[in-house]
Amino acid sequence: MTLRELYIFWVFQDRLIVIYRSAFLSLFGLFLAVVSTYDTYVLPFIWRTLCWIGFMNYGGLWMSLAAGLTFPRLIERHRRG
């Protein structure tokens, strides 16, 4: 992916992109729940799933905020260089 495509994926707030991003992160959270990453096998499956899906989407929110601050600078630097 190019910097601009990453910028659009993480920062651009089109409804469809937000749904795709949330679905991707939720599927990855489901994967982490199934494989019981970081010894979360002690939790019941439903709690483990909710926990991982929540963690992934919460991290996606912070990534979106961080990308909004950094990607414009990276794109400008890449244009000049």
PDB file of C-alpha atoms in Angstrom:
ATOM      1  CA  MET A   1       0.000   0.000   0.000  1.00  0.00           C
ATOM      2  CA  THR A   2       1.131   3.505  -0.650  1.00  0.00           C
ATOM      3  CA  LEU A   3       1.240   6.199   2.008  1.00  0.00           C
ATOM      4  CA  ARG A   4      -1.847   7.818   0.538  1.00  0.00           C
ATOM      5  CA  GLU A   5      -3.796   4.544   0.618  1.00  0.00           C
ATOM      6  CA  LEU A   6      -2.797   3.984   4.238  1.00  0.00           C
ATOM      7  CA  TYR A   7      -3.813   7.543   5.042  1.00  0.00           C
ATOM      8  CA  ILE A   8      -7.223   7.004   3.460  1.00  0.00           C
ATOM      9  CA  PHE A   9      -7.682   3.670   5.281  1.00  0.00           C
ATOM     10  CA  TRP A  10      -6.754   4.947   8.739  1.00  0.00           C
ATOM     11  CA  VAL A  11      -7.797   8.594   8.706  1.00  0.00           C
ATOM     12  CA  PHE A  12     -10.468   9.237   6.106  1.00  0.00           C
ATOM     13  CA  GLN A  13     -13.800   9.017   7.884  1.00  0.00           C
ATOM     14  CA  ASP A  14     -16.036   7.751   5.093  1.00  0.00           C
ATOM     15  CA  ARG A  15     -18.714   5.495   6.579  1.00  0.00           C
ATOM     16  CA  LEU A  16     -17.845   2.540   4.381  1.00  0.00           C
ATOM     17  CA  ILE A  17     -14.134   2.714   5.207  1.00  0.00           C
ATOM     18  CA  VAL A  18     -14.916   2.876   8.932  1.00  0.00           C
ATOM     19  CA  ILE A  19     -17.122  -0.217   8.586  1.00  0.00           C
ATOM     20  CA  TYR A  20     -14.411  -2.086   6.641  1.00  0.00           C
ATOM     21  CA  ARG A  21     -11.753  -1.129   9.177  1.00  0.00           C
ATOM     22  CA  SER A  22     -13.934  -2.180  12.112  1.00  0.00           C
ATOM     23  CA  ALA A  23     -14.849  -5.468  10.412  1.00  0.00           C
ATOM     24  CA  PHE A  24     -11.185  -6.225   9.679  1.00  0.00           C
ATOM     25  CA  LEU A  25     -10.157  -5.490  13.255  1.00  0.00           C
ATOM     26  CA  SER A  26     -13.081  -7.494  14.630  1.00  0.00           C
ATOM     27  CA  LEU A  27     -12.184 -10.517  12.511  1.00  0.00           C
ATOM     28  CA  PHE A  28      -8.595 -10.292  13.686  1.00  0.00           C
ATOM     29  CA  GLY A  29      -9.842 -10.032  17.284  1.00  0.00           C
ATOM     30  CA  LEU A  30     -11.940 -13.156  16.714  1.00  0.00           C
ATOM     31  CA  PHE A  31      -8.839 -14.934  15.402  1.00  0.00           C
ATOM     32  CA  LEU A  32      -6.895 -13.943  18.524  1.00  0.00           C
ATOM     33  CA  ALA A  33      -9.741 -15.219  20.702  1.00  0.00           C
ATOM     34  CA  VAL A  34      -9.843 -18.562  18.889  1.00  0.00           C
ATOM     35  CA  VAL A  35      -6.098 -19.163  19.248  1.00  0.00           C
ATOM     36  CA  SER A  36      -6.164 -17.913  22.884  1.00  0.00           C
ATOM     37  CA  THR A  37      -3.302 -15.493  22.497  1.00  0.00           C
ATOM     38  CA  TYR A  38      -1.368 -14.370  25.600  1.00  0.00           C
ATOM     39  CA  ASP A  39      -2.786 -17.136  27.813  1.00  0.00           C
ATOM     40  CA  THR A  40      -6.359 -15.887  27.589  1.00  0.00           C
ATOM     41  CA  TYR A  41      -7.563 -19.492  27.481  1.00  0.00           C
ATOM     42  CA  VAL A  42      -8.498 -19.140  31.168  1.00  0.00           C
ATOM     43  CA  LEU A  43     -11.407 -16.887  30.160  1.00  0.00           C
ATOM     44  CA  PRO A  44     -14.636 -18.320  28.743  1.00  0.00           C
ATOM     45  CA  PHE A  45     -14.764 -18.066  24.966  1.00  0.00           C
ATOM     46  CA  ILE A  46     -17.460 -15.362  24.839  1.00  0.00           C
ATOM     47  CA  TRP A  47     -15.545 -13.080  27.238  1.00  0.00           C
ATOM     48  CA  ARG A  48     -12.286 -13.756  25.450  1.00  0.00           C
ATOM     49  CA  THR A  49     -13.930 -12.869  22.125  1.00  0.00           C
ATOM     50  CA  LEU A  50     -15.497  -9.671  23.431  1.00  0.00           C
ATOM     51  CA  CYS A  51     -12.221  -8.712  25.066  1.00  0.00           C
ATOM     52  CA  TRP A  52     -10.106  -9.181  21.930  1.00  0.00           C
ATOM     53  CA  ILE A  53     -12.604  -7.543  19.594  1.00  0.00           C
ATOM     54  CA  GLY A  54     -12.824  -4.594  21.976  1.00  0.00           C
ATOM     55  CA  PHE A  55      -9.034  -4.332  22.295  1.00  0.00           C
ATOM     56  CA  MET A  56      -8.566  -4.438  18.534  1.00  0.00           C
ATOM     57  CA  ASN A  57     -11.178  -1.749  17.835  1.00  0.00           C
ATOM     58  CA  TYR A  58      -9.895   0.432  20.679  1.00  0.00           C
ATOM     59  CA  GLY A  59      -6.381   0.141  19.240  1.00  0.00           C
ATOM     60  CA  GLY A  60      -7.787   0.953  15.799  1.00  0.00           C
ATOM     61  CA  LEU A  61      -9.289   4.138  17.193  1.00  0.00           C
ATOM     62  CA  TRP A  62      -5.937   5.255  18.594  1.00  0.00           C
ATOM     63  CA  MET A  63      -4.192   4.253  15.357  1.00  0.00           C
ATOM     64  CA  SER A  64      -6.645   6.412  13.451  1.00  0.00           C
ATOM     65  CA  LEU A  65      -5.847   9.393  15.667  1.00  0.00           C
ATOM     66  CA  ALA A  66      -2.087   8.821  15.442  1.00  0.00           C
ATOM     67  CA  ALA A  67      -2.241   8.368  11.667  1.00  0.00           C
ATOM     68  CA  GLY A  68      -4.101  11.651  11.324  1.00  0.00           C
ATOM     69  CA  LEU A  69      -1.170  13.393  12.976  1.00  0.00           C
ATOM     70  CA  THR A  70       1.694  11.589  11.251  1.00  0.00           C
ATOM     71  CA  PHE A  71       0.630  10.646   7.718  1.00  0.00           C
ATOM     72  CA  PRO A  72       0.237  14.194   6.358  1.00  0.00           C
ATOM     73  CA  ARG A  73       3.843  14.897   7.377  1.00  0.00           C
ATOM     74  CA  LEU A  74       5.069  11.636   5.872  1.00  0.00           C
ATOM     75  CA  ILE A  75       3.254  12.277   2.601  1.00  0.00           C
ATOM     76  CA  GLU A  76       4.666  15.810   2.387  1.00  0.00           C
ATOM     77  CA  ARG A  77       8.193  14.593   3.169  1.00  0.00           C
ATOM     78  CA  HIS A  78       7.849  11.857   0.547  1.00  0.00           C
ATOM     79  CA  ARG A  79       6.728  14.418  -2.038  1.00  0.00           C
ATOM     80  CA  ARG A  80       9.726  16.674  -1.372  1.00  0.00           C
ATOM     81  CA  GLY A  81      12.247  13.835  -1.280  1.00  0.00           C
TER      82      GLY A  81
END
